[in-house]
PDB file of C-alpha atoms in Angstrom:
ATOM      1  CA  UNK A1189     107.670  83.864 123.033  1.00 43.00           C
ATOM      2  CA  UNK A1190     107.412  82.337 126.478  1.00 37.00           C
ATOM      3  CA  UNK A1191     108.805  83.017 129.926  1.00 40.00           C
ATOM      4  CA  UNK A1192     109.493  79.506 131.121  1.00 34.00           C
ATOM      5  CA  UNK A1193     110.078  80.562 134.713  1.00 33.00           C
ATOM      6  CA  UNK A1194     106.549  81.940 134.908  1.00 36.00           C
ATOM      7  CA  UNK A1195     104.776  78.585 134.789  1.00 35.00           C
ATOM      8  CA  UNK A1196     102.197  78.640 137.582  1.00 41.00           C
ATOM      9  CA  UNK A1197     102.751  76.203 140.427  1.00 36.00           C
ATOM     10  CA  UNK A1198      99.008  75.909 141.058  1.00 40.00           C
ATOM     11  CA  UNK A1199      96.012  75.672 138.807  1.00 40.00           C
ATOM     12  CA  UNK A1200      94.764  79.130 139.788  1.00 44.00           C
ATOM     13  CA  UNK A1201      95.552  81.844 137.289  1.00 47.00           C
ATOM     14  CA  UNK A1202      96.413  84.369 139.979  1.00 47.00           C
ATOM     15  CA  UNK A1203      97.783  82.701 143.156  1.00 46.00           C
ATOM     16  CA  UNK A1204      97.282  84.798 146.273  1.00 48.00           C
ATOM     17  CA  UNK A1205      96.820  84.730 150.014  1.00 51.00           C
ATOM     18  CA  UNK A1206      93.437  83.053 150.635  1.00 47.00           C
ATOM     19  CA  UNK A1207      92.685  85.694 153.285  1.00 48.00           C
ATOM     20  CA  UNK A1208      92.965  88.528 150.757  1.00 54.00           C
ATOM     21  CA  UNK A1209      90.875  89.297 147.704  1.00 51.00           C
ATOM     22  CA  UNK A1210      92.507  92.013 145.544  1.00 56.00           C
ATOM     23  CA  UNK A1211      91.073  92.775 142.132  1.00 64.00           C
ATOM     24  CA  UNK A1212      92.450  90.266 139.589  1.00 63.00           C
ATOM     25  CA  UNK A1213      93.497  93.087 137.248  1.00 73.00           C
ATOM     26  CA  UNK A1214      95.529  95.031 139.828  1.00 73.00           C
ATOM     27  CA  UNK A1215      98.830  93.529 138.709  1.00 74.00           C
ATOM     28  CA  UNK A1216      97.971  93.979 135.024  1.00 78.00           C
ATOM     29  CA  UNK A1217      98.106  97.770 135.055  1.00 81.00           C
ATOM     30  CA  UNK A1218     101.822  97.940 134.186  1.00 80.00           C
ATOM     31  CA  UNK A1219     101.856  95.225 131.543  1.00 85.00           C
ATOM     32  CA  UNK A1220     103.383  96.206 128.170  1.00 88.00           C
ATOM     33  CA  UNK A1221     100.740  94.928 125.736  1.00 91.00           C
ATOM     34  CA  UNK A1222      97.353  96.263 124.639  1.00 94.00           C
ATOM     35  CA  UNK A1223      94.247  94.573 123.274  1.00 95.00           C
ATOM     36  CA  UNK A1224      94.108  93.989 119.525  1.00 95.00           C
ATOM     37  CA  UNK A1225      90.647  95.528 119.680  1.00 95.00           C
ATOM     38  CA  UNK A1226      88.706  97.284 122.407  1.00 96.00           C
ATOM     39  CA  UNK A1227      85.322  96.109 123.651  1.00 96.00           C
ATOM     40  CA  UNK A1228      83.836  99.185 121.993  1.00 95.00           C
ATOM     41  CA  UNK A1229      85.194  98.153 118.581  1.00 96.00           C
ATOM     42  CA  UNK A1230      84.829  94.385 119.050  1.00 97.00           C
ATOM     43  CA  UNK A1231      81.424  94.099 117.250  1.00 96.00           C
ATOM     44  CA  UNK A1232      82.893  95.722 114.138  1.00 96.00           C
ATOM     45  CA  UNK A1233      86.111  93.704 114.367  1.00 96.00           C
ATOM     46  CA  UNK A1234      84.301  90.353 114.294  1.00 97.00           C
ATOM     47  CA  UNK A1235      80.551  90.850 113.715  1.00 97.00           C
ATOM     48  CA  UNK A1236      79.766  87.163 113.157  1.00 97.00           C
ATOM     49  CA  UNK A1237      81.317  86.043 116.441  1.00 97.00           C
ATOM     50  CA  UNK A1238      79.665  88.986 118.187  1.00 97.00           C
ATOM     51  CA  UNK A1239      76.237  87.851 116.980  1.00 97.00           C
ATOM     52  CA  UNK A1240      76.987  84.265 117.986  1.00 97.00           C
ATOM     53  CA  UNK A1241      78.124  85.266 121.480  1.00 96.00           C
ATOM     54  CA  UNK A1242      75.153  87.616 121.888  1.00 95.00           C
ATOM     55  CA  UNK A1243      72.489  85.021 121.111  1.00 94.00           C
ATOM     56  CA  UNK A1244      74.345  82.002 122.503  1.00 96.00           C
ATOM     57  CA  UNK A1245      76.682  83.343 125.195  1.00 96.00           C
ATOM     58  CA  UNK A1246      76.806  80.090 127.239  1.00 96.00           C
ATOM     59  CA  UNK A1247      78.073  78.187 124.187  1.00 96.00           C
ATOM     60  CA  UNK A1248      80.760  80.802 123.499  1.00 97.00           C
ATOM     61  CA  UNK A1249      81.882  80.802 127.139  1.00 97.00           C
ATOM     62  CA  UNK A1250      82.015  77.001 127.236  1.00 96.00           C
ATOM     63  CA  UNK A1251      84.041  76.801 124.014  1.00 96.00           C
ATOM     64  CA  UNK A1252      86.544  79.365 125.295  1.00 95.00           C
ATOM     65  CA  UNK A1253      86.908  77.674 128.682  1.00 95.00           C
ATOM     66  CA  UNK A1254      87.267  74.254 127.087  1.00 93.00           C
ATOM     67  CA  UNK A1255      90.222  75.567 125.082  1.00 92.00           C
ATOM     68  CA  UNK A1256      91.776  77.112 128.205  1.00 92.00           C
ATOM     69  CA  UNK A1257      91.434  74.006 130.357  1.00 91.00           C
ATOM     70  CA  UNK A1258      92.644  71.677 127.622  1.00 84.00           C
ATOM     71  CA  UNK A1259      92.241  67.927 127.511  1.00 77.00           C
ATOM     72  CA  UNK A1260      94.111  67.195 130.737  1.00 72.00           C
ATOM     73  CA  UNK A1261      93.480  70.425 132.638  1.00 76.00           C
ATOM     74  CA  UNK A1262      91.795  70.542 136.019  1.00 85.00           C
ATOM     75  CA  UNK A1263      88.571  72.492 136.387  1.00 90.00           C
ATOM     76  CA  UNK A1264      88.222  75.232 138.997  1.00 90.00           C
ATOM     77  CA  UNK A1265      85.207  77.520 139.275  1.00 91.00           C
ATOM     78  CA  UNK A1266      85.961  80.789 137.419  1.00 89.00           C
ATOM     79  CA  UNK A1267      89.508  79.486 136.849  1.00 89.00           C
ATOM     80  CA  UNK A1268      90.269  79.972 140.540  1.00 86.00           C
ATOM     81  CA  UNK A1269      90.412  83.777 140.421  1.00 82.00           C
ATOM     82  CA  UNK A1270      88.409  83.911 143.654  1.00 78.00           C
ATOM     83  CA  UNK A1271      90.082  82.524 146.808  1.00 75.00           C
ATOM     84  CA  UNK A1272      86.901  80.699 147.815  1.00 77.00           C
ATOM     85  CA  UNK A1273      86.871  78.743 144.531  1.00 75.00           C
ATOM     86  CA  UNK A1274      90.420  77.411 144.375  1.00 80.00           C
ATOM     87  CA  UNK A1275      89.640  73.708 144.573  1.00 83.00           C
ATOM     88  CA  UNK A1276      89.277  71.120 141.830  1.00 88.00           C
ATOM     89  CA  UNK A1277      85.850  69.931 140.726  1.00 88.00           C
ATOM     90  CA  UNK A1278      84.605  67.647 137.952  1.00 89.00           C
ATOM     91  CA  UNK A1279      84.410  69.624 134.720  1.00 88.00           C
ATOM     92  CA  UNK A1280      80.989  68.188 133.909  1.00 87.00           C
ATOM     93  CA  UNK A1281      78.510  69.246 135.260  1.00 90.00           C
ATOM     94  CA  UNK A1282      80.295  71.999 137.250  1.00 92.00           C
ATOM     95  CA  UNK A1283      81.395  74.042 134.224  1.00 93.00           C
ATOM     96  CA  UNK A1284      77.874  73.924 132.813  1.00 94.00           C
ATOM     97  CA  UNK A1285      76.445  75.120 136.141  1.00 94.00           C
ATOM     98  CA  UNK A1286      78.994  77.949 136.312  1.00 94.00           C
ATOM     99  CA  UNK A1287      78.176  79.145 132.809  1.00 95.00           C
ATOM    100  CA  UNK A1288      74.408  78.971 133.240  1.00 93.00           C
ATOM    101  CA  UNK A1289      74.264  80.457 136.749  1.00 93.00           C
ATOM    102  CA  UNK A1290      77.137  82.978 136.595  1.00 92.00           C
ATOM    103  CA  UNK A1291      77.757  83.646 132.906  1.00 94.00           C
ATOM    104  CA  UNK A1292      79.111  87.160 133.533  1.00 93.00           C
ATOM    105  CA  UNK A1293      81.745  85.961 136.002  1.00 93.00           C
ATOM    106  CA  UNK A1294      82.586  82.968 133.792  1.00 95.00           C
ATOM    107  CA  UNK A1295      83.227  85.214 130.778  1.00 96.00           C
ATOM    108  CA  UNK A1296      85.234  87.627 132.929  1.00 94.00           C
ATOM    109  CA  UNK A1297      87.399  84.749 134.152  1.00 94.00           C
ATOM    110  CA  UNK A1298      88.201  83.754 130.557  1.00 95.00           C
ATOM    111  CA  UNK A1299      89.038  87.345 129.680  1.00 95.00           C
ATOM    112  CA  UNK A1300      91.244  87.878 132.749  1.00 92.00           C
ATOM    113  CA  UNK A1301      93.075  84.618 132.056  1.00 93.00           C
ATOM    114  CA  UNK A1302      93.911  85.747 128.511  1.00 94.00           C
ATOM    115  CA  UNK A1303      95.011  89.155 129.816  1.00 93.00           C
ATOM    116  CA  UNK A1304      97.368  87.534 132.307  1.00 90.00           C
ATOM    117  CA  UNK A1305      98.819  85.013 129.883  1.00 91.00           C
ATOM    118  CA  UNK A1306      99.369  87.582 127.119  1.00 92.00           C
ATOM    119  CA  UNK A1307     100.398  90.358 129.539  1.00 92.00           C
ATOM    120  CA  UNK A1308      97.694  92.782 128.418  1.00 94.00           C
ATOM    121  CA  UNK A1309      96.988  95.889 130.443  1.00 93.00           C
ATOM    122  CA  UNK A1310      93.380  96.933 131.143  1.00 93.00           C
ATOM    123  CA  UNK A1311      91.741  99.351 128.735  1.00 93.00           C
ATOM    124  CA  UNK A1312      90.121 102.279 130.634  1.00 92.00           C
ATOM    125  CA  UNK A1313      87.226 102.435 128.176  1.00 94.00           C
ATOM    126  CA  UNK A1314      86.551  98.706 128.637  1.00 94.00           C
ATOM    127  CA  UNK A1315      86.504  99.116 132.410  1.00 93.00           C
ATOM    128  CA  UNK A1316      84.014 101.987 132.141  1.00 95.00           C
ATOM    129  CA  UNK A1317      81.710  99.899 129.929  1.00 96.00           C
ATOM    130  CA  UNK A1318      81.781  96.978 132.375  1.00 95.00           C
ATOM    131  CA  UNK A1319      81.269  99.312 135.331  1.00 95.00           C
ATOM    132  CA  UNK A1320      78.237 100.953 133.700  1.00 96.00           C
ATOM    133  CA  UNK A1321      76.662  97.562 133.077  1.00 96.00           C
ATOM    134  CA  UNK A1322      77.218  96.565 136.723  1.00 95.00           C
ATOM    135  CA  UNK A1323      75.738  99.829 137.960  1.00 96.00           C
ATOM    136  CA  UNK A1324      72.636  99.305 135.814  1.00 96.00           C
ATOM    137  CA  UNK A1325      72.140  95.887 137.398  1.00 96.00           C
ATOM    138  CA  UNK A1326      72.290  97.466 140.860  1.00 96.00           C
ATOM    139  CA  UNK A1327      69.853 100.204 139.810  1.00 97.00           C
ATOM    140  CA  UNK A1328      67.465  97.516 138.532  1.00 96.00           C
ATOM    141  CA  UNK A1329      67.540  95.778 141.929  1.00 96.00           C
ATOM    142  CA  UNK A1330      66.736  99.006 143.763  1.00 96.00           C
ATOM    143  CA  UNK A1331      64.031  99.822 141.198  1.00 96.00           C
ATOM    144  CA  UNK A1332      62.309  96.511 141.920  1.00 93.00           C
ATOM    145  CA  UNK A1333      62.313  97.353 145.642  1.00 94.00           C
ATOM    146  CA  UNK A1334      61.302 101.013 145.432  1.00 94.00           C
ATOM    147  CA  UNK A1335      59.326 101.633 142.229  1.00 93.00           C
ATOM    148  CA  UNK A1336      56.115 100.361 140.702  1.00 94.00           C
ATOM    149  CA  UNK A1337      56.177  97.089 138.765  1.00 94.00           C
ATOM    150  CA  UNK A1338      55.918  98.641 135.303  1.00 96.00           C
ATOM    151  CA  UNK A1339      58.824 101.027 135.823  1.00 96.00           C
ATOM    152  CA  UNK A1340      60.928  98.388 137.571  1.00 96.00           C
ATOM    153  CA  UNK A1341      60.350  95.908 134.756  1.00 96.00           C
ATOM    154  CA  UNK A1342      61.356  98.503 132.163  1.00 97.00           C
ATOM    155  CA  UNK A1343      64.599  99.272 134.019  1.00 97.00           C
ATOM    156  CA  UNK A1344      65.328  95.560 134.446  1.00 97.00           C
ATOM    157  CA  UNK A1345      64.863  94.980 130.717  1.00 97.00           C
ATOM    158  CA  UNK A1346      67.234  97.824 129.887  1.00 97.00           C
ATOM    159  CA  UNK A1347      69.819  96.511 132.364  1.00 97.00           C
ATOM    160  CA  UNK A1348      69.554  92.971 130.973  1.00 96.00           C
ATOM    161  CA  UNK A1349      69.862  94.204 127.395  1.00 97.00           C
ATOM    162  CA  UNK A1350      72.996  96.205 128.237  1.00 97.00           C
ATOM    163  CA  UNK A1351      74.422  93.199 130.097  1.00 97.00           C
ATOM    164  CA  UNK A1352      73.930  90.938 127.066  1.00 96.00           C
ATOM    165  CA  UNK A1353      75.578  93.454 124.753  1.00 97.00           C
ATOM    166  CA  UNK A1354      78.544  94.010 127.088  1.00 97.00           C
ATOM    167  CA  UNK A1355      78.944  90.259 127.596  1.00 97.00           C
ATOM    168  CA  UNK A1356      78.980  89.734 123.839  1.00 97.00           C
ATOM    169  CA  UNK A1357      81.593  92.467 123.373  1.00 97.00           C
ATOM    170  CA  UNK A1358      83.725  90.917 126.111  1.00 97.00           C
ATOM    171  CA  UNK A1359      83.603  87.451 124.560  1.00 97.00           C
ATOM    172  CA  UNK A1360      84.282  88.809 121.083  1.00 98.00           C
ATOM    173  CA  UNK A1361      87.255  90.857 122.283  1.00 97.00           C
ATOM    174  CA  UNK A1362      88.769  87.813 123.990  1.00 97.00           C
ATOM    175  CA  UNK A1363      88.307  85.538 120.971  1.00 96.00           C
ATOM    176  CA  UNK A1364      89.607  88.211 118.591  1.00 97.00           C
ATOM    177  CA  UNK A1365      92.706  88.671 120.736  1.00 95.00           C
ATOM    178  CA  UNK A1366      93.595  84.991 120.610  1.00 95.00           C
ATOM    179  CA  UNK A1367      92.951  84.827 116.879  1.00 94.00           C
ATOM    180  CA  UNK A1368      94.992  87.895 115.926  1.00 94.00           C
ATOM    181  CA  UNK A1369      97.687  88.194 118.605  1.00 92.00           C
ATOM    182  CA  UNK A1370     101.032  87.416 116.898  1.00 90.00           C
ATOM    183  CA  UNK A1371     102.215  85.517 119.983  1.00 87.00           C
ATOM    184  CA  UNK A1372      99.383  82.988 119.989  1.00 87.00           C
ATOM    185  CA  UNK A1373      99.196  82.064 116.328  1.00 85.00           C
ATOM    186  CA  UNK A1374      95.471  81.595 116.786  1.00 87.00           C
ATOM    187  CA  UNK A1375      95.936  79.016 119.556  1.00 90.00           C
ATOM    188  CA  UNK A1376      94.321  79.549 122.943  1.00 90.00           C
ATOM    189  CA  UNK A1377      96.691  79.802 125.934  1.00 87.00           C
ATOM    190  CA  UNK A1378      96.124  76.982 128.396  1.00 86.00           C
ATOM    191  CA  UNK A1379      96.475  76.503 132.144  1.00 79.00           C
ATOM    192  CA  UNK A1380      99.833  74.779 131.748  1.00 71.00           C
ATOM    193  CA  UNK A1381     101.232  77.235 129.254  1.00 69.00           C
ATOM    194  CA  UNK A1382     103.751  79.781 130.558  1.00 64.00           C
ATOM    195  CA  UNK A1383     103.139  83.513 130.399  1.00 67.00           C
ATOM    196  CA  UNK A1384     104.050  85.027 127.029  1.00 64.00           C
ATOM    197  CA  UNK A1385     106.444  87.902 126.613  1.00 62.00           C
TER     198      UNK A1385
END
């Protein structure tokens, strides 16, 4: 199940030149495996977890990250996927600050880590959903600068609602993958675990 030679030599999930910042999913495009469920179907695949992650996303993100780091793992902001964050910090309170201040990036880091460990290629539909949510957030910022308060507030509420739904789908997809992937046996991959075949 495992490729022993693929054990990372650093704690970052995607070691790279600190001067460069390619997209973390660039090298995943040719991987052989697919998600057990897409983000679009994730709410129907596990509705209870989807509701939990929708109304309590920080708790879901923390629980996932705690499994990934393990008891003896070293904490890095967003699992070190960004070159500027590849240094060790105390897990508490730094993980709590990451989740509360940057919950979208924290959830994305968990999802990318699982994709890399299980060699899952990106789903085009998932990427479109995430992209649409990001675009709505940008539109909401411009609306606040250019439109009247009532219209801007309405657009912001729509953007925030979409963000919460997409975040919930992302967390549910990641948890469902670990639970149902035949290679994991329901156990979360950890920082010190080699990449699976």
